[in-house]
Amino acid sequence: MVRFENVGMRYGMGPEILRDVSFHLEPGSLHFLTGPSGAGKTSLLKLMFLAHKPSRGLISMFGHDVATTSRAELPGLRRRIGVVFQEFRLLEHLTTYENVALPLKVTGRNESEYRDDVEELLTWVGLGDRMQARPSTLSGGEQQRAAIARAVVGRPALLLADEPTGNVDPEMGQRLLRLFIELNRLGTSVLIATHDRALVDASHAPELIIQNGELTYRD
Amino acid sequence: MTDADTSDKVSLSPVSNWMALIVGRTPRSGIMPPADVTGATLVLVIAAMSYLACLAFGAMVTVTRSANDWTAQLEGSLTIQVKPHAEIATEDQISAALAVLDDVEGIERASALSEEDIRALLDPWLGETTESEDLPLPSLIDVELSPGANVDMSRLAERLAAAAPGIELDTHRQWLSELLAAARSAVWLSIGILTLITLTTVAIVVFATRASLAANHESVEVLHLVGAPDEFVANEVQRHFLQLGLRGGASGLAAAILTFLAITWLGSEGGAFLLPVPGLMLSDYPWLLLVPASVALTTTLAARMTVLRVLGRMI
């Protein structure tokens, strides 16, 4: 599903942030991406959700070599990837419902086709009574759940979560972890970037450890 | 009261209300953020451009129609000037000229103007004064040509000059050609002004679109990352600019119509800044709709092309 071979990445003419990164994610797998702050976790995720191009190496997403994939094909690949951003990135001028429905709206589908699904999902993550609220009026936990709902509403094949428990208390962190595990059981491949050891230890999932731009694997 | 209720409440100052009215701010106008004060400024700029374009377009229509009218009126007529001469009586000069004209094929009618008619022609220039009675005025013969007549004017001028001294043929052609040349210059000037307005509008919209994309970079990037194709983002942005273009274009058109009506009214009052043109006719006004339509189309296309170019630079 996701294959990295000797991938290197740098911003502009700066030093290499990632060096010779190689790994493979199978369909339906659950992994953690760990490492100290500034080690390159977010940079690696940027490569995976196609927000950045590698400076060298091969990246294959769903069987497509990213380097040779045309711009016109990229939106189709991105729709197969759900992303939970560290800072949520909910659009402030839209309601919670509109934010969560965004990945479906951009496909050009009629709202009547997905309204029930979105409302059901929002109810499932506990935001059924907050659908018309703006993100700024939501608590940190509510924003986190709205961001997760947006990431999974399109039933992506791959879910990438960047520090999904960074802004919530430990109890909420555990609830979110159970949500990710549930999604994984339903067939979605999940990669969670975190430095929350409690979260990693609680799941017993394999770890990708990134340190000084280099990746190691711990089963 | 829930947070949702409070979040939907917007407290606007009177100025903001006015701006919101112009730009048609609505909470859910689309995925891109609603128009702000920058949008209102852009509407005002587009309205000014549309107003100037309407004036230039209206001037072009009026001058073209006036030139056609002058040509139609003057091409079928001639004037023969009979200057007083010491050796021959004016009546004899007129008789000799009419005899020549009677002999020329293609002349429908030829008649000498009475002294009252000639003085009536001078009244607009000299006023209704008895002093003009002492002036030695030439007599005039008004000649109407048959439709499609092909009269050899230089030959006719020679025959009239030979018939009696003091007779001159005025074909109006020199005056008409100068007038038409001036009209053509005015039309080209209008086209030049319209071209400049179009280019300026495009430049302003490109700048505004870039500024809008920069200001809404977060929204564009999130749309991009949730899988929105460039076309989707371009459609969202161009719809926003189409609304601005239509509002600005319509405002400019309304102001231009008021201006043309004022010019027509001033013209009918005899005080139109010495303008020889009668203003727009009722049948000309629908053509002005082309201006806001073109402005809106130009605005939309410029915004769309700018968005696609900017997005093309993103991965």
XYZ file of C-alpha atoms in Angstrom:
534
model
C 0.000 0.000 0.000
C 2.716 2.469 1.022
C 6.336 1.856 0.113
C 9.307 4.140 0.772
C 12.740 3.231 -0.621
C 15.837 5.242 0.294
C 13.787 8.420 0.553
C 15.529 11.666 1.373
C 13.883 15.032 1.949
C 15.036 18.575 2.455
C 13.307 21.966 2.515
C 14.737 24.165 -0.228
C 18.532 24.233 -0.005
C 18.531 23.320 3.709
C 19.993 20.182 5.305
C 18.373 16.775 4.730
C 15.534 16.296 7.238
C 14.992 12.630 6.266
C 17.772 10.307 5.121
C 17.470 6.934 3.391
C 14.028 6.217 4.814
C 12.708 2.805 3.752
C 9.574 1.000 5.006
C 6.445 -0.720 3.805
C 2.883 -0.480 5.174
C 0.541 -3.375 4.431
C -3.205 -2.883 3.871
C -5.120 -3.085 7.143
C -2.037 -2.499 9.324
C -1.723 -0.283 12.411
C 1.595 1.433 13.152
C 2.924 4.144 15.382
C 5.466 6.696 14.253
C 7.505 7.850 17.222
C 10.557 9.942 17.901
C 11.578 13.142 19.676
C 10.245 16.513 18.649
C 11.930 17.799 15.487
C 13.062 14.293 14.458
C 11.085 14.458 11.184
C 7.742 12.800 11.986
C 5.644 15.571 10.467
C 7.953 15.767 7.420
C 7.508 12.037 6.838
C 3.726 12.423 7.103
C 3.839 15.333 4.603
C 5.454 13.008 2.102
C 2.769 10.395 2.779
C -0.192 12.729 2.336
C 1.374 14.151 -0.818
C 1.942 17.682 0.469
C 5.657 17.538 -0.320
C 7.907 15.792 -2.807
C 10.998 13.828 -1.795
C 14.374 15.160 -2.843
C 15.459 11.595 -3.653
C 14.306 7.982 -3.436
C 11.091 6.197 -4.403
C 7.644 6.658 -2.857
C 4.851 4.394 -3.983
C 1.284 5.092 -2.806
C -1.385 2.530 -3.674
C 0.864 1.230 -6.435
C 1.515 4.687 -7.957
C 5.045 6.028 -8.138
C 4.553 9.550 -6.762
C 7.377 10.960 -8.910
C 5.663 9.938 -12.151
C 2.052 10.516 -11.079
C 0.467 13.435 -12.942
C -1.082 16.396 -11.126
C -4.495 15.369 -12.421
C -4.181 11.973 -10.672
C -3.077 13.359 -7.294
C -6.566 14.434 -6.025
C -7.771 10.839 -6.574
C -4.868 9.497 -4.495
C -5.391 12.109 -1.765
C -9.040 11.066 -1.410
C -7.826 7.600 -0.421
C -5.835 9.149 2.437
C -7.435 10.620 5.541
C -5.305 13.061 7.536
C -5.713 14.278 11.114
C -3.490 17.331 11.364
C -1.713 18.154 14.589
C -3.301 21.625 14.647
C -6.647 20.255 13.328
C -6.845 22.740 10.404
C -10.601 23.116 10.535
C -11.849 25.990 8.349
C -13.125 28.712 10.635
C -15.749 30.138 8.247
C -17.476 26.753 7.907
C -19.654 24.963 10.452
C -18.565 21.675 12.016
C -20.923 19.835 9.637
C -19.480 21.647 6.585
C -15.918 20.959 7.718
C -16.567 17.254 8.133
C -18.473 17.051 4.820
C -15.646 18.803 2.917
C -13.893 15.659 1.536
C -17.239 14.490 0.100
C -18.251 17.904 -1.242
C -15.023 18.308 -3.246
C -15.825 15.110 -5.138
C -18.764 16.971 -6.685
C -21.397 14.763 -5.035
C -24.811 16.162 -4.230
C -25.271 17.000 -0.557
C -28.430 14.897 -0.333
C -26.281 11.822 -1.070
C -24.006 12.244 1.948
C -25.890 14.386 4.473
C -27.161 11.379 6.481
C -23.696 9.744 6.545
C -22.040 12.928 7.818
C -24.682 13.509 10.479
C -24.436 9.883 11.614
C -20.652 10.126 11.858
C -20.845 13.389 13.809
C -23.289 11.777 16.219
C -20.969 8.776 16.559
C -18.028 10.993 17.577
C -20.257 12.854 20.040
C -20.764 16.048 18.042
C -24.391 15.471 17.072
C -25.524 18.622 18.872
C -22.595 20.739 17.658
C -23.052 20.401 13.903
C -23.827 24.066 13.264
C -21.148 25.402 15.626
C -18.041 27.127 14.278
C -14.702 25.476 15.125
C -13.657 28.386 17.347
C -16.577 27.655 19.667
C -15.612 23.989 20.065
C -13.402 22.727 22.883
C -10.005 21.209 22.055
C -11.392 17.689 22.340
C -14.384 18.536 20.146
C -12.120 20.049 17.486
C -9.969 16.932 17.627
C -12.996 14.688 17.071
C -14.259 16.937 14.244
C -10.827 16.695 12.580
C -10.880 12.896 12.945
C -14.440 12.740 11.555
C -13.306 14.769 8.519
C -10.379 12.404 8.026
C -12.512 9.253 8.032
C -15.756 10.466 6.419
C -14.555 9.491 2.938
C -13.748 5.930 4.158
C -10.046 6.305 3.295
C -7.819 3.299 2.767
C -5.069 4.970 4.816
C -5.455 7.167 7.888
C -2.545 9.357 8.976
C -2.795 11.071 12.367
C -0.217 13.620 13.520
C -0.088 13.849 17.336
C -3.831 13.151 17.619
C -3.714 13.162 21.413
C -1.455 16.168 21.800
C -4.261 18.514 22.852
C -6.470 16.230 24.911
C -6.342 14.754 28.409
C -5.159 11.122 28.911
C -8.711 9.803 29.184
C -9.700 11.385 25.863
C -6.420 10.095 24.402
C -7.394 6.531 25.281
C -10.868 7.023 23.775
C -9.338 8.320 20.548
C -6.971 5.356 20.453
C -9.952 2.994 20.731
C -11.536 4.881 17.825
C -8.431 4.369 15.660
C -8.251 0.685 16.576
C -11.935 0.316 15.648
C -11.306 1.989 12.265
C -8.337 -0.321 11.736
C -10.536 -3.357 12.446
C -12.911 -2.079 9.761
C -10.047 -2.291 7.238
C -8.363 1.092 7.274
C -4.562 1.174 7.514
C -3.597 3.527 10.330
C -0.352 5.354 11.076
C -0.301 7.461 14.246
C 2.571 9.873 14.815
C 2.986 10.527 18.517
C 5.458 10.903 21.351
C 2.834 9.746 23.863
C 4.451 6.529 25.208
C 1.307 5.589 27.118
C -0.633 5.480 23.863
C 1.981 3.291 22.156
C 2.334 0.910 25.096
C -1.429 0.506 25.370
C -1.846 -0.717 21.798
C 1.121 -3.094 21.326
C 1.254 -2.073 17.650
C 4.574 -2.024 15.735
C 6.576 1.187 15.815
C 8.435 3.197 13.194
C 11.017 5.159 15.150
C 12.535 8.229 13.589
C 15.628 9.830 15.035
C 17.869 12.432 13.407
C 16.085 11.854 10.123
C 16.712 8.122 10.062
C 14.049 5.453 10.452
C 14.203 2.178 12.364
C 11.504 -0.449 12.856
C 10.428 -2.023 16.164
C 7.920 -4.880 16.083
C -28.048 30.006 24.396
C -25.652 27.570 22.770
C -22.224 28.320 21.369
C -23.658 27.689 17.932
C -26.149 30.465 18.463
C -23.497 32.899 19.598
C -21.150 31.930 16.796
C -23.732 32.844 14.180
C -24.343 36.254 15.677
C -22.301 38.892 13.913
C -22.094 42.400 15.257
C -21.537 44.803 12.380
C -20.918 48.527 12.495
C -22.960 50.726 10.095
C -19.918 50.922 7.775
C -19.496 47.147 7.846
C -23.212 46.739 7.178
C -22.894 49.006 4.157
C -19.869 47.087 2.906
C -21.636 43.788 3.511
C -24.600 45.038 1.485
C -22.359 45.916 -1.463
C -20.405 42.677 -1.486
C -23.436 40.577 -0.576
C -21.730 38.918 2.370
C -23.497 35.726 3.310
C -22.324 33.303 6.002
C -22.436 30.299 3.673
C -21.772 31.667 0.211
C -19.301 28.863 -0.578
C -16.317 26.913 0.600
C -13.968 29.861 0.223
C -14.225 32.488 2.985
C -16.884 35.151 2.355
C -15.924 38.482 0.828
C -14.476 41.053 3.178
C -13.781 44.767 2.906
C -11.203 43.977 0.160
C -14.101 42.563 -1.853
C -16.066 45.779 -1.349
C -13.099 47.820 -2.555
C -12.817 45.617 -5.610
C -16.532 46.097 -6.345
C -16.020 49.871 -6.218
C -13.005 49.687 -8.557
C -14.883 47.435 -10.996
C -17.879 49.806 -10.823
C -15.605 52.731 -11.747
C -14.103 50.745 -14.635
C -17.552 49.702 -15.812
C -18.766 53.310 -15.623
C -15.848 54.563 -17.737
C -16.309 51.702 -20.211
C -20.032 52.534 -20.529
C -19.189 56.194 -21.228
C -16.607 55.226 -23.866
C -18.963 52.676 -25.411
C -21.889 55.126 -25.382
C -19.734 57.832 -26.964
C -18.673 55.376 -29.670
C -22.282 54.408 -30.433
C -23.447 58.027 -30.482
C -20.616 59.321 -32.664
C -20.979 56.423 -35.118
C -24.711 56.989 -35.452
C -24.287 60.762 -35.801
C -21.631 60.279 -38.507
C -23.973 57.952 -40.403
C -26.810 60.489 -40.108
C -24.605 63.336 -41.352
C -23.439 61.237 -44.283
C -26.988 60.214 -45.209
C -28.255 63.788 -44.984
C -25.428 65.484 -46.854
C -24.585 62.986 -49.544
C -27.925 63.564 -51.302
C -27.744 67.339 -51.372
C -25.762 70.230 -52.854
C -25.735 73.965 -52.225
C -25.039 76.576 -54.869
C -23.833 79.925 -53.635
C -24.694 82.959 -55.721
C -22.502 85.913 -54.727
C -23.610 89.461 -55.686
C -21.729 90.697 -58.756
C -21.491 94.196 -60.239
C -21.993 93.111 -63.862
C -25.129 91.023 -63.436
C -28.293 91.067 -61.381
C -28.761 88.356 -58.739
C -32.039 87.188 -60.337
C -30.191 86.626 -63.639
C -27.423 84.692 -61.878
C -30.036 82.441 -60.229
C -31.899 81.911 -63.506
C -28.635 80.948 -65.277
C -27.738 78.502 -62.507
C -31.227 76.928 -62.504
C -31.047 76.599 -66.296
C -27.775 74.633 -65.996
C -29.197 72.454 -63.199
C -32.335 71.773 -65.203
C -30.121 70.308 -67.901
C -28.220 67.912 -65.594
C -29.416 64.333 -65.215
C -29.779 63.069 -61.634
C -31.030 66.270 -60.044
C -34.389 65.751 -58.363
C -35.096 69.308 -57.293
C -33.397 72.718 -57.304
C -34.875 75.831 -55.694
C -33.527 79.207 -54.603
C -33.920 80.045 -50.916
C -35.914 83.137 -50.096
C -34.249 86.022 -48.273
C -36.233 85.088 -45.134
C -34.901 81.526 -45.304
C -31.307 82.745 -45.623
C -31.681 85.148 -42.681
C -33.281 82.320 -40.657
C -30.106 80.298 -41.279
C -28.041 83.171 -39.843
C -30.220 83.745 -36.787
C -28.503 81.066 -34.629
C -25.164 82.811 -35.243
C -26.095 86.516 -35.345
C -29.301 86.544 -33.335
C -32.615 88.058 -34.384
C -31.283 91.490 -35.203
C -32.291 93.938 -37.869
C -28.640 94.854 -38.384
C -28.177 91.758 -40.551
C -30.555 93.281 -43.099
C -27.760 95.652 -44.173
C -25.306 92.834 -44.819
C -24.727 91.859 -48.443
C -25.676 88.200 -48.319
C -25.132 85.655 -51.084
C -28.208 83.867 -52.415
C -28.414 80.113 -52.046
C -29.870 77.403 -54.259
C -30.729 74.161 -52.508
C -30.285 71.115 -54.756
C -31.572 67.619 -54.001
C -30.043 64.725 -55.925
C -31.983 61.678 -57.069
C -31.209 58.580 -54.981
C -28.153 56.818 -56.417
C -27.473 59.657 -58.869
C -23.935 59.795 -60.221
C -23.333 63.434 -61.003
C -19.912 64.628 -62.230
C -19.367 67.404 -59.680
C -16.277 68.973 -61.221
C -17.994 69.187 -64.624
C -21.098 70.707 -62.973
C -18.944 73.274 -61.141
C -17.297 74.278 -64.415
C -20.655 74.667 -66.219
C -22.103 76.772 -63.358
C -19.033 79.019 -63.282
C -19.291 79.475 -67.053
C -23.043 80.221 -66.926
C -22.655 83.440 -64.902
C -20.029 85.137 -62.706
C -20.259 84.695 -58.908
C -21.734 81.178 -58.916
C -20.016 78.526 -56.765
C -20.888 74.906 -56.178
C -20.611 73.586 -52.582
C -20.801 69.781 -52.437
C -20.238 69.698 -48.620
C -17.713 66.987 -49.343
C -14.683 68.644 -47.802
C -16.634 69.569 -44.676
C -18.182 66.101 -44.522
C -14.845 64.323 -44.964
C -13.305 66.395 -42.167
C -16.287 65.676 -39.957
C -16.125 61.958 -40.705
C -12.371 61.916 -40.052
C -13.018 63.536 -36.670
C -15.771 60.981 -35.977
C -13.459 58.110 -36.928
C -10.788 59.488 -34.575
C -13.356 59.653 -31.773
C -14.386 56.024 -32.410
C -10.759 54.841 -32.377
C -10.165 56.835 -29.209
C -13.150 55.075 -27.624
C -11.816 51.672 -28.704
C -8.407 52.577 -27.230
C -10.028 53.630 -23.950
C -12.075 50.395 -23.837
C -8.910 48.351 -24.430
C -7.082 50.189 -21.646
C -10.013 49.703 -19.272
C -10.089 45.971 -20.090
C -6.344 45.571 -19.493
C -6.524 47.575 -16.265
C -9.461 45.485 -15.030
C -7.585 42.269 -15.806
C -4.498 43.531 -13.950
C -6.555 44.561 -10.912
C -8.423 41.239 -10.799
C -5.206 39.214 -11.159
C -3.714 41.188 -8.268
C -6.892 40.790 -6.177
C -7.078 37.051 -6.899
C -3.472 36.540 -5.850
C -4.096 38.564 -2.690
C -7.234 36.540 -2.002
C -5.395 33.242 -2.476
C -2.564 34.431 -0.218
C -5.041 35.545 2.453
C -6.947 32.247 2.186
C -3.897 30.052 1.801
C -5.044 27.806 4.666
C -8.422 27.123 3.042
C -6.842 26.436 -0.350
C -4.279 24.061 1.166
C -6.878 22.144 3.179
C -9.089 21.826 0.083
C -6.063 20.606 -1.814
C -5.195 18.010 0.834
C -8.713 16.593 1.156
C -8.556 15.826 -2.566
C -10.151 18.840 -4.262
C -9.084 19.048 -7.917
C -7.754 22.399 -9.175
C -10.974 22.827 -11.157
C -13.017 22.683 -7.941
C -10.955 25.396 -6.234
C -10.963 27.500 -9.422
C -14.762 27.194 -9.663
C -15.159 28.316 -6.059
C -12.909 31.333 -6.534
C -14.312 32.309 -9.933
C -17.884 32.181 -8.572
C -16.856 34.618 -5.877
C -15.266 36.966 -8.441
C -18.232 36.596 -10.818
C -20.469 37.947 -8.071
C -18.097 40.864 -7.470
C -17.874 41.525 -11.227
C -21.645 41.507 -11.696
C -22.195 43.833 -8.742
C -19.487 46.248 -9.877
C -20.591 46.088 -13.513
C -24.233 46.722 -12.664
C -23.339 49.653 -10.386
C -21.188 51.224 -13.114
C -23.946 50.711 -15.674
C -26.540 52.378 -13.431
C -24.283 55.403 -12.904
C -23.561 55.600 -16.652
C -27.279 55.466 -17.551
C -27.930 58.363 -15.167
C -25.073 60.272 -16.811
C -26.434 59.659 -20.331
C -29.939 60.678 -19.265
C -28.483 63.871 -17.782
C -26.594 64.588 -21.027
C -29.774 64.025 -23.048
C -31.729 66.286 -20.716
C -29.071 69.002 -20.834
C -28.984 68.638 -24.627
C -32.735 69.169 -24.850
C -32.298 72.256 -22.664
C -29.774 73.596 -25.135
C -26.861 73.577 -22.694
C -24.951 70.385 -23.417
C -21.479 71.929 -23.212
C -21.677 72.719 -26.987
C -21.910 68.968 -27.689
C -23.139 68.379 -31.241
C -24.330 64.856 -30.352
C -27.894 64.283 -29.193
C -26.977 61.696 -26.498
C -28.097 58.064 -26.502
C -31.367 57.027 -28.078
C -33.672 54.597 -26.312
C -32.667 51.825 -28.723
C -28.984 52.318 -27.767
C -29.437 51.541 -24.055
C -29.744 47.724 -24.365
C -26.296 47.705 -25.999
C -24.843 49.109 -22.770
C -25.681 45.775 -21.089
C -22.729 44.382 -23.025
C -20.393 46.375 -20.774
C -21.261 44.816 -17.351
C -21.537 41.417 -19.044
C -18.032 41.852 -20.504
C -16.700 43.184 -17.188
C -18.115 40.188 -15.284
C -16.774 37.764 -17.890
C -13.333 39.415 -17.874
C -13.246 39.369 -14.069
C -14.255 35.711 -13.912
C -11.797 34.530 -16.552
C -8.908 36.536 -15.094
C -9.609 35.090 -11.628
C -9.912 31.535 -12.956
C -6.689 31.677 -14.954
C -4.829 33.201 -12.013
C -6.054 30.486 -9.608
C -5.132 27.677 -11.990
C -1.677 29.172 -12.516
C -1.069 29.564 -8.763
C -2.375 26.055 -7.995
C -0.229 24.659 -10.785
C 2.839 25.636 -8.766
C 1.651 23.562 -5.781
C 2.464 19.858 -5.704
